[in-house]
CSV table of C-alpha atoms and ligand atoms in Angstrom, one decimal:
chain,number,residue,atom,x,y,z
A,1,MET,CA,1.7,-29.6,25.3
A,2,LYS,CA,3.7,-31.3,22.6
A,3,LEU,CA,6.2,-28.8,21.4
A,4,ILE,CA,9.0,-29.6,18.9
A,5,ASP,CA,12.2,-29.8,20.9
A,6,SER,CA,14.4,-27.9,18.5
A,7,LEU,CA,11.9,-25.1,18.3
A,8,VAL,CA,12.1,-24.8,22.1
A,9,THR,CA,15.9,-24.8,21.9
A,10,GLN,CA,15.9,-22.1,19.1
A,11,ALA,CA,13.2,-20.0,20.7
A,12,ALA,CA,15.5,-17.5,22.4
A,13,GLY,CA,17.3,-16.7,19.2
A,14,ILE,CA,14.0,-16.2,17.4
A,15,ALA,CA,12.7,-14.0,20.3
A,16,ALA,CA,15.7,-11.8,19.8
A,17,ILE,CA,14.7,-11.3,16.2
A,18,ARG,CA,11.1,-10.6,17.3
A,19,ARG,CA,12.4,-7.9,19.6
A,20,GLU,CA,14.6,-6.5,16.9
A,21,LEU,CA,11.6,-6.2,14.7
A,22,HIS,CA,9.5,-4.7,17.5
A,23,ALA,CA,12.1,-2.0,18.0
A,24,HIS,CA,12.1,-1.1,14.3
A,25,PRO,CA,8.5,-1.0,13.1
A,26,GLU,CA,7.6,-0.1,9.5
A,27,LEU,CA,4.2,0.9,8.1
A,28,CYS,CA,2.2,-0.4,5.1
A,29,PHE,CA,4.3,-1.1,2.0
A,30,GLN,CA,7.4,0.4,3.7
A,31,GLU,CA,8.6,-2.9,5.3
A,32,VAL,CA,12.0,-2.7,3.7
A,33,ARG,CA,14.2,-3.3,6.7
A,34,THR,CA,11.8,-6.1,7.9
A,35,ALA,CA,11.8,-7.7,4.5
A,36,ASP,CA,15.6,-7.5,4.3
A,37,LEU,CA,15.9,-9.3,7.7
A,38,VAL,CA,13.3,-12.0,6.7
A,39,ALA,CA,15.1,-12.5,3.3
A,40,ALA,CA,18.5,-12.7,5.0
A,41,LYS,CA,17.4,-15.3,7.5
A,42,LEU,CA,15.6,-17.5,4.9
A,43,THR,CA,18.7,-17.4,2.7
A,44,GLU,CA,21.0,-18.2,5.7
A,45,TRP,CA,18.9,-21.3,6.2
A,46,GLY,CA,19.2,-22.4,2.6
A,47,ILE,CA,15.6,-21.4,1.6
A,48,PRO,CA,15.3,-19.9,-2.0
A,49,ILE,CA,13.3,-16.7,-1.9
A,50,HIS,CA,11.3,-14.4,-4.2
A,51,ARG,CA,11.0,-10.7,-3.3
A,52,GLY,CA,8.9,-7.8,-4.4
A,53,LEU,CA,5.3,-9.1,-4.7
A,54,GLY,CA,3.2,-6.3,-3.2
A,55,THR,CA,6.3,-4.1,-3.1
A,56,THR,CA,8.0,-5.6,0.0
A,57,GLY,CA,6.6,-9.2,0.1
A,58,VAL,CA,8.9,-12.1,0.6
A,59,VAL,CA,8.0,-15.7,-0.4
A,60,GLY,CA,10.3,-18.5,0.8
A,61,ILE,CA,10.1,-21.7,-1.4
A,62,LEU,CA,10.9,-24.9,0.4
A,63,ARG,CA,10.6,-28.0,-1.8
A,64,ASN,CA,11.1,-31.6,-0.8
A,65,GLY,CA,10.4,-35.0,-2.3
A,66,THR,CA,8.4,-35.5,-5.5
A,67,SER,CA,4.8,-34.6,-4.7
A,68,ASP,CA,3.3,-31.6,-6.5
A,69,ARG,CA,1.1,-30.8,-3.4
A,70,ALA,CA,1.8,-27.4,-1.9
A,71,VAL,CA,0.7,-25.4,1.1
A,72,GLY,CA,1.1,-21.7,1.9
A,73,LEU,CA,1.8,-20.4,5.4
A,74,ARG,CA,1.3,-16.6,5.8
A,75,ALA,CA,2.6,-14.0,8.2
A,76,ASP,CA,2.1,-10.2,8.0
A,77,MET,CA,5.0,-7.8,8.6
A,78,ASP,CA,3.6,-4.3,9.0
A,79,ALA,CA,3.2,-2.0,12.1
A,80,LEU,CA,0.7,0.7,13.0
A,81,PRO,CA,0.9,4.5,13.2
A,82,VAL,CA,0.8,4.4,17.0
A,83,THR,CA,3.3,5.9,19.4
A,84,GLU,CA,4.4,3.2,21.8
A,85,LEU,CA,3.9,3.8,25.6
A,86,ASN,CA,6.1,0.8,26.7
A,87,THR,CA,9.5,1.6,28.1
A,88,PHE,CA,11.2,-1.8,27.9
A,89,ALA,CA,14.4,-2.2,26.0
A,90,HIS,CA,12.8,-3.4,22.8
A,91,ALA,CA,10.2,-0.6,22.6
A,92,SER,CA,9.8,1.2,19.3
A,93,LYS,CA,12.7,3.5,18.4
A,94,THR,CA,10.4,5.5,16.1
A,95,PRO,CA,7.8,7.7,17.6
A,96,GLY,CA,4.5,7.3,15.7
A,97,LYS,CA,5.2,3.7,14.6
A,98,MET,CA,4.6,0.6,16.7
A,99,HIS,CA,4.1,-3.1,16.4
A,100,ALA,CA,0.8,-2.8,18.3
A,101,CYS,CA,-0.9,-5.8,16.4
A,102,GLY,CA,1.8,-8.3,17.0
A,103,HIS,CA,2.8,-8.8,13.4
A,104,ASP,CA,6.4,-8.8,14.7
A,105,GLY,CA,5.4,-12.0,16.5
A,106,HIS,CA,3.7,-13.5,13.4
A,107,THR,CA,6.9,-12.9,11.4
A,108,ALA,CA,9.0,-14.4,14.1
A,109,MET,CA,6.8,-17.6,14.5
A,110,LEU,CA,6.9,-18.2,10.8
A,111,LEU,CA,10.7,-17.7,10.6
A,112,ALA,CA,11.1,-20.2,13.5
A,113,ALA,CA,9.0,-22.7,11.5
A,114,ALA,CA,11.0,-22.0,8.3
A,115,GLN,CA,14.2,-22.7,10.0
A,116,HIS,CA,13.0,-26.1,11.4
A,117,LEU,CA,11.3,-27.1,8.1
A,118,ALA,CA,14.5,-26.3,6.2
A,119,GLN,CA,16.7,-28.3,8.6
A,120,ASN,CA,14.4,-31.4,8.8
A,121,ARG,CA,12.5,-31.5,5.5
A,122,ASN,CA,10.1,-34.1,6.8
A,123,PHE,CA,7.4,-33.5,4.1
A,124,ASP,CA,6.7,-34.4,0.5
A,125,GLY,CA,5.8,-31.3,-1.6
A,126,THR,CA,6.3,-27.5,-1.4
A,127,VAL,CA,5.9,-25.2,1.6
A,128,TYR,CA,5.5,-21.5,0.6
A,129,LEU,CA,6.4,-19.2,3.4
A,130,ILE,CA,4.5,-16.0,2.7
A,131,PHE,CA,5.6,-12.8,4.4
A,132,GLN,CA,3.2,-10.1,3.3
A,133,PRO,CA,3.2,-6.3,3.7
A,134,ALA,CA,0.4,-3.9,4.6
A,135,GLU,CA,-2.2,-5.9,6.4
A,136,GLU,CA,-3.3,-2.8,8.4
A,137,GLY,CA,-5.6,-1.2,5.8
A,138,GLY,CA,-3.2,-1.4,2.8
A,139,GLY,CA,-4.5,-4.8,1.4
A,140,GLY,CA,-1.0,-6.2,1.1
A,141,ALA,CA,-2.5,-9.7,0.5
A,142,ARG,CA,-4.7,-8.3,-2.3
A,143,GLU,CA,-1.6,-6.7,-3.9
A,144,MET,CA,0.5,-9.9,-3.7
A,145,ILE,CA,-2.4,-11.8,-5.3
A,146,LYS,CA,-2.9,-9.2,-8.0
A,147,GLU,CA,0.8,-9.4,-8.9
A,148,GLY,CA,0.6,-13.2,-9.3
A,149,LEU,CA,1.2,-14.9,-5.9
A,150,PHE,CA,-1.0,-17.9,-6.7
A,151,GLU,CA,0.1,-18.2,-10.3
A,152,GLN,CA,3.8,-18.1,-9.5
A,153,PHE,CA,3.3,-20.2,-6.4
A,154,PRO,CA,0.4,-22.6,-7.0
A,155,MET,CA,-0.8,-24.0,-3.7
A,156,ASP,CA,-3.6,-26.3,-2.6
A,157,ALA,CA,-4.4,-24.4,0.6
A,158,VAL,CA,-3.3,-21.4,2.6
A,159,PHE,CA,-3.3,-20.8,6.4
A,160,GLY,CA,-2.9,-17.7,8.5
A,161,MET,CA,-2.7,-17.1,12.3
A,162,HIS,CA,-3.3,-14.0,14.5
A,163,ASN,CA,-2.3,-13.7,18.2
A,164,TRP,CA,-5.3,-12.9,20.4
A,165,PRO,CA,-4.8,-11.1,23.7
A,166,GLY,CA,-7.1,-12.2,26.5
A,167,MET,CA,-7.2,-15.8,25.2
A,168,LYS,CA,-5.0,-18.1,27.2
A,169,ALA,CA,-1.5,-18.8,26.0
A,170,GLY,CA,-1.6,-22.4,25.0
A,171,GLN,CA,-4.9,-22.2,23.3
A,172,PHE,CA,-6.0,-21.9,19.7
A,173,ALA,CA,-9.3,-21.1,18.1
A,174,VAL,CA,-10.3,-21.9,14.5
A,175,SER,CA,-13.7,-23.0,13.0
A,176,PRO,CA,-15.3,-23.5,9.6
A,177,GLY,CA,-17.2,-20.4,8.3
A,178,PRO,CA,-16.7,-16.7,9.1
A,179,ALA,CA,-13.7,-15.8,11.2
A,180,MET,CA,-13.8,-12.0,10.6
A,181,ALA,CA,-16.1,-9.5,8.9
A,182,SER,CA,-16.0,-7.5,5.7
A,183,SER,CA,-14.9,-4.0,6.2
A,184,ASN,CA,-16.4,-1.1,4.2
A,185,GLU,CA,-16.6,2.6,4.5
A,186,PHE,CA,-19.3,5.1,3.5
A,187,SER,CA,-19.5,8.8,3.2
A,188,ILE,CA,-22.6,10.9,2.6
A,189,THR,CA,-23.1,14.6,2.0
A,190,VAL,CA,-26.6,15.9,2.5
A,191,HIS,CA,-27.0,19.1,0.4
A,192,GLY,CA,-29.6,21.5,1.8
A,193,LYS,CA,-29.8,25.3,1.6
A,194,GLY,CA,-28.2,27.4,4.3
A,195,GLY,CA,-29.7,30.4,5.9
A,196,HIS,CA,-30.8,32.2,9.1
A,197,ALA,CA,-31.5,29.8,12.0
A,198,ALA,CA,-34.5,31.9,13.0
A,199,LEU,CA,-35.9,31.7,9.4
A,200,PRO,CA,-35.7,27.9,8.7
A,201,HIS,CA,-38.7,28.1,6.3
A,202,THR,CA,-36.5,30.0,3.9
A,203,GLY,CA,-33.9,27.3,3.6
A,204,ILE,CA,-33.5,23.5,3.6
A,205,ASP,CA,-31.9,22.3,6.8
A,206,PRO,CA,-29.6,19.3,6.1
A,207,ILE,CA,-29.3,18.4,9.8
A,208,PRO,CA,-32.7,16.8,10.5
A,209,VAL,CA,-32.4,15.0,7.2
A,210,ALA,CA,-29.1,13.6,8.2
A,211,CYS,CA,-30.5,12.6,11.6
A,212,GLU,CA,-33.3,10.7,9.8
A,213,LEU,CA,-30.7,8.9,7.7
A,214,VAL,CA,-28.8,7.7,10.9
A,215,GLN,CA,-32.0,6.4,12.3
A,216,ALA,CA,-33.3,4.8,9.1
A,217,PHE,CA,-30.0,2.9,8.5
A,218,GLN,CA,-30.6,0.9,11.7
A,219,THR,CA,-33.9,-0.4,10.3
A,220,ILE,CA,-31.9,-2.1,7.6
A,221,LEU,CA,-30.3,-4.2,10.3
A,222,THR,CA,-33.5,-4.9,12.2
A,223,ARG,CA,-36.1,-5.0,9.4
A,224,ASN,CA,-34.4,-5.9,6.1
A,225,LYS,CA,-31.5,-8.2,7.1
A,226,LYS,CA,-32.3,-11.7,8.2
A,227,PRO,CA,-32.1,-11.5,12.0
A,228,THR,CA,-29.9,-14.6,12.2
A,229,GLU,CA,-27.2,-13.0,9.9
A,230,GLY,CA,-24.4,-10.8,11.2
A,231,GLY,CA,-24.0,-7.2,10.1
A,232,LEU,CA,-23.6,-3.7,11.5
A,233,ILE,CA,-23.7,-0.1,10.4
A,234,SER,CA,-21.9,2.5,12.6
A,235,VAL,CA,-22.2,6.2,11.7
A,236,THR,CA,-19.0,7.5,13.3
A,237,MET,CA,-18.7,11.0,11.9
A,238,PHE,CA,-21.5,13.7,11.7
A,239,HIS,CA,-20.2,17.1,10.7
A,240,ALA,CA,-22.2,20.2,10.0
A,241,GLY,CA,-22.4,23.9,10.9
A,242,GLU,CA,-20.1,26.6,12.3
A,243,ALA,CA,-22.4,28.9,14.2
A,244,SER,CA,-25.4,28.5,16.5
A,245,ASN,CA,-27.5,31.0,14.5
A,246,VAL,CA,-26.8,29.6,11.0
A,247,ILE,CA,-28.4,26.7,9.2
A,248,PRO,CA,-25.5,25.1,7.2
A,249,ASP,CA,-25.6,24.2,3.6
A,250,THR,CA,-24.5,20.7,4.0
A,251,CYS,CA,-24.1,17.9,6.6
A,252,GLU,CA,-21.5,15.1,6.1
A,253,LEU,CA,-21.7,11.6,7.5
A,254,LYS,CA,-19.1,8.9,7.5
A,255,GLY,CA,-19.0,5.4,9.0
A,256,THR,CA,-18.3,1.7,8.6
A,257,VAL,CA,-20.4,-1.3,7.5
A,258,ARG,CA,-19.3,-4.9,8.6
A,259,THR,CA,-20.8,-8.1,7.4
A,260,PHE,CA,-19.9,-11.8,7.4
A,261,SER,CA,-21.3,-12.4,3.8
A,262,LEU,CA,-21.2,-10.6,0.5
A,263,GLU,CA,-25.0,-11.1,0.2
A,264,VAL,CA,-25.7,-9.2,3.3
A,265,LEU,CA,-23.2,-6.5,2.2
A,266,ASP,CA,-25.0,-6.1,-1.1
A,267,LEU,CA,-28.3,-5.8,0.7
A,268,ILE,CA,-27.0,-3.1,3.1
A,269,GLU,CA,-25.3,-1.1,0.4
A,270,LYS,CA,-28.4,-1.2,-1.8
A,271,ARG,CA,-30.8,-0.2,1.1
A,272,MET,CA,-28.5,2.6,2.3
A,273,ARG,CA,-28.4,4.1,-1.2
A,274,LYS,CA,-32.1,4.0,-1.5
A,275,ILE,CA,-32.7,5.5,1.9
A,276,VAL,CA,-30.3,8.4,1.2
A,277,GLU,CA,-31.9,9.0,-2.2
A,278,HIS,CA,-35.5,9.0,-1.0
A,279,VAL,CA,-35.2,10.6,2.5
A,280,CYS,CA,-33.3,13.5,1.0
A,281,ALA,CA,-35.8,13.8,-1.9
A,282,ALA,CA,-38.7,13.8,0.7
A,283,HIS,CA,-37.1,17.0,2.2
A,284,ASP,CA,-36.1,18.6,-1.1
A,285,ALA,CA,-32.5,18.0,-0.2
A,286,GLU,CA,-29.9,16.1,-2.2
A,287,GLY,CA,-27.7,13.3,-1.0
A,288,ASP,CA,-24.3,12.1,-2.4
A,289,PHE,CA,-23.6,8.6,-1.3
A,290,HIS,CA,-20.2,6.9,-1.7
A,291,PHE,CA,-19.6,3.3,-0.6
A,292,HIS,CA,-16.1,1.8,-0.6
A,293,ARG,CA,-15.5,-1.9,0.0
A,294,ASN,CA,-12.2,-2.5,1.7
A,295,TYR,CA,-11.7,-6.1,2.9
A,296,PRO,CA,-14.1,-8.9,2.2
A,297,PRO,CA,-15.2,-11.3,5.0
A,298,THR,CA,-12.6,-13.8,6.1
A,299,ILE,CA,-14.3,-17.2,5.6
A,300,ASN,CA,-12.6,-20.4,6.6
A,301,THR,CA,-13.3,-23.5,4.4
A,302,ALA,CA,-14.7,-26.4,6.4
A,303,ALA,CA,-12.1,-29.1,5.5
A,304,GLU,CA,-9.1,-26.9,6.1
A,305,ALA,CA,-10.5,-25.4,9.3
A,306,ASN,CA,-11.2,-28.9,10.6
A,307,PHE,CA,-7.8,-30.1,9.5
A,308,ALA,CA,-6.2,-27.2,11.4
A,309,ARG,CA,-8.3,-28.1,14.5
A,310,GLY,CA,-7.0,-31.6,14.3
A,311,VAL,CA,-3.3,-30.5,14.0
A,312,MET,CA,-3.8,-28.1,17.0
A,313,SER,CA,-5.5,-30.7,19.1
A,314,GLY,CA,-2.5,-32.9,18.6
A,315,ILE,CA,-0.3,-30.2,20.1
A,316,VAL,CA,-2.4,-28.6,22.9
A,317,GLY,CA,-5.2,-31.2,23.4
A,318,ALA,CA,-8.7,-30.8,22.0
A,319,ASP,CA,-9.9,-28.9,25.1
A,320,ASN,CA,-7.6,-26.1,24.2
A,321,VAL,CA,-8.7,-25.7,20.6
A,322,LEU,CA,-11.7,-23.4,21.1
A,323,VAL,CA,-14.6,-22.7,18.8
A,324,GLN,CA,-13.7,-19.5,17.0
A,325,GLU,CA,-16.2,-16.8,17.7
A,326,PRO,CA,-16.4,-14.6,14.6
A,327,ALA,CA,-15.0,-11.1,15.2
A,328,MET,CA,-16.4,-7.9,13.5
A,329,THR,CA,-12.9,-6.8,12.9
A,330,SER,CA,-11.5,-7.5,9.5
A,331,GLU,CA,-8.4,-9.0,8.0
A,332,ASP,CA,-6.9,-8.9,4.5
A,333,PHE,CA,-6.1,-12.7,4.6
A,334,ALA,CA,-9.8,-12.7,3.4
A,335,PHE,CA,-8.4,-12.1,-0.1
A,336,MET,CA,-6.3,-15.2,0.1
A,337,LEU,CA,-9.3,-17.2,1.3
A,338,GLN,CA,-11.4,-15.9,-1.6
A,339,ALA,CA,-8.8,-17.4,-3.9
A,340,LYS,CA,-7.8,-20.6,-2.1
A,341,PRO,CA,-9.2,-23.0,0.5
A,342,GLY,CA,-7.7,-22.4,3.9
A,343,ALA,CA,-8.3,-21.2,7.4
A,344,TYR,CA,-7.4,-18.2,9.6
A,345,ALA,CA,-6.8,-19.2,13.3
A,346,PHE,CA,-6.3,-17.3,16.6
A,347,ILE,CA,-3.5,-18.2,19.0
A,348,GLY,CA,-3.9,-17.0,22.6
A,349,ASN,CA,-1.5,-14.2,23.6
A,350,GLY,CA,-2.3,-14.6,27.3
A,351,ASP,CA,-3.4,-12.2,30.0
A,352,GLY,CA,-0.5,-9.7,29.7
A,353,SER,CA,1.5,-11.3,32.5
A,354,HIS,CA,4.3,-12.0,30.1
A,355,ARG,CA,5.3,-8.4,30.7
A,356,ASP,CA,7.1,-7.4,33.9
A,357,ALA,CA,4.6,-4.6,34.8
A,358,MET,CA,1.7,-6.1,32.8
A,359,HIS,CA,0.1,-3.8,30.3
A,360,GLY,CA,-0.3,-0.8,32.5
A,361,GLY,CA,-1.8,-3.1,35.1
A,362,GLY,CA,-3.6,-5.8,33.0
A,363,PRO,CA,-4.2,-7.3,29.6
A,364,CYS,CA,-4.7,-4.9,26.7
A,365,MET,CA,-6.2,-5.4,23.3
A,366,LEU,CA,-4.5,-5.3,19.8
A,367,HIS,CA,-3.7,-1.7,18.6
A,368,ASN,CA,-3.3,-0.5,22.2
A,369,ALA,CA,-0.1,1.6,22.7
A,370,SER,CA,0.9,-0.6,25.6
A,371,TYR,CA,0.5,-3.9,23.8
A,372,ASP,CA,3.4,-6.4,23.3
A,373,PHE,CA,3.5,-9.8,21.6
A,374,ASN,CA,4.1,-12.7,24.0
A,375,ASP,CA,7.5,-14.3,23.1
A,376,ASP,CA,6.4,-17.5,24.9
A,377,LEU,CA,4.2,-18.2,21.9
A,378,ILE,CA,7.1,-18.5,19.5
A,379,PRO,CA,7.8,-22.3,20.0
A,380,LEU,CA,4.0,-23.0,20.2
A,381,GLY,CA,3.1,-21.0,17.1
A,382,ALA,CA,6.1,-22.4,15.2
A,383,THR,CA,5.2,-26.0,16.2
A,384,CYS,CA,1.7,-25.4,14.9
A,385,TRP,CA,3.1,-24.1,11.5
A,386,VAL,CA,5.5,-27.1,11.2
A,387,GLU,CA,2.9,-29.7,12.1
A,388,LEU,CA,0.4,-28.1,9.7
A,389,ALA,CA,2.9,-28.2,6.8
A,390,GLU,CA,4.2,-31.7,7.6
A,391,GLN,CA,0.7,-33.2,8.0
A,392,PHE,CA,-0.7,-31.4,5.0
A,393,LEU,CA,2.3,-32.7,2.9
A,394,ALA,CA,2.6,-36.1,4.6
A,395,PRO,CA,4.1,-38.6,2.2
A,396,GLN,CA,1.4,-40.6,0.5
A,397,LYS,CA,1.7,-44.4,1.0
A,398,ALA,CA,2.0,-46.2,-2.4
A,399,ALA,CA,-1.2,-48.1,-3.2
A,400,GLU,CA,-0.9,-51.8,-2.5
B,501,ZN,ZN1,-4.2,-4.9,13.5
B,502,ZN,ZN1,-3.0,-7.8,13.0
């Protein structure tokens, strides 16, 4: 593994910052202390900053040479509403808030890279260091873009990276095409007519109608969607009734839809709406259907994903740059990739053995209350960021 020496030397100091962030987690759009720390460090290293995009966003602006080429490197800063189960010294000091997705580590890896890039300036162009708020459901990336991220800081491409538990430390994964799915929510109310459970013929029972909806939705996936395309519908809430001898007036359904393309998403939304309307009508019930699109699919552009693969192969060897299996989870970096070419990569967080007592006896996934970012990744992730920036902004040889 070819790590940059100074990043290895500086890793302990950056790990201390990571643990400081872990101990003081902040939720969506409340990353004030975190943003203050990021801003203070960038300023200390001589990097001009811009603050306030998306409420708490920080952008570091690092220029060198004469080229007008520019690249964006993005880290997310927010934590989750989870009460941490870990008891180590840097565990969250705030019950109900926890860095259970490793965004403390993402912030630390990008800070480490920022320090190195500022000290060495071995590139021609501009590196934008994007520290964004509110990835966990708040759409912090969307807010930064809405408030002018790419107009104020024009860039040719943007890259993001997420730690991935269970994948070996020392491995990366990134591929062209979908990396993560779109995330969407629906809520449906079936309006029937309540009454006595022993006299069903005098009412309109919404429960069998709602059951038909749940079943019929699955036919969208198997009969309407092209079988080779990804997509899922999960009905996750089904609420009706208060007594065993009463037919309720209404039945409420909620759930999530995930797809890797907007075309499949359009199809699913359209078919669900039609099924709700017509199945309800067939039973003389009425259906209210609400569909909310949260995050679009995260789609890596081919040139940038392959560029990132090349950079990573140079650091860990081609065998350790895996094909990225698309995940049905979602990610608001998707908004950045809708606006700019770029790629979203995974960096292996290892098997959990970086913790003294493992994660309650083994590895655990993101959002688990026993999760912890692996500090061993800091020099590797930072090396990857530095190499990406330096190779993307490599000085162009004058034409002969
Ligand atoms: Zn998360
Ligand atoms: Zn995350």
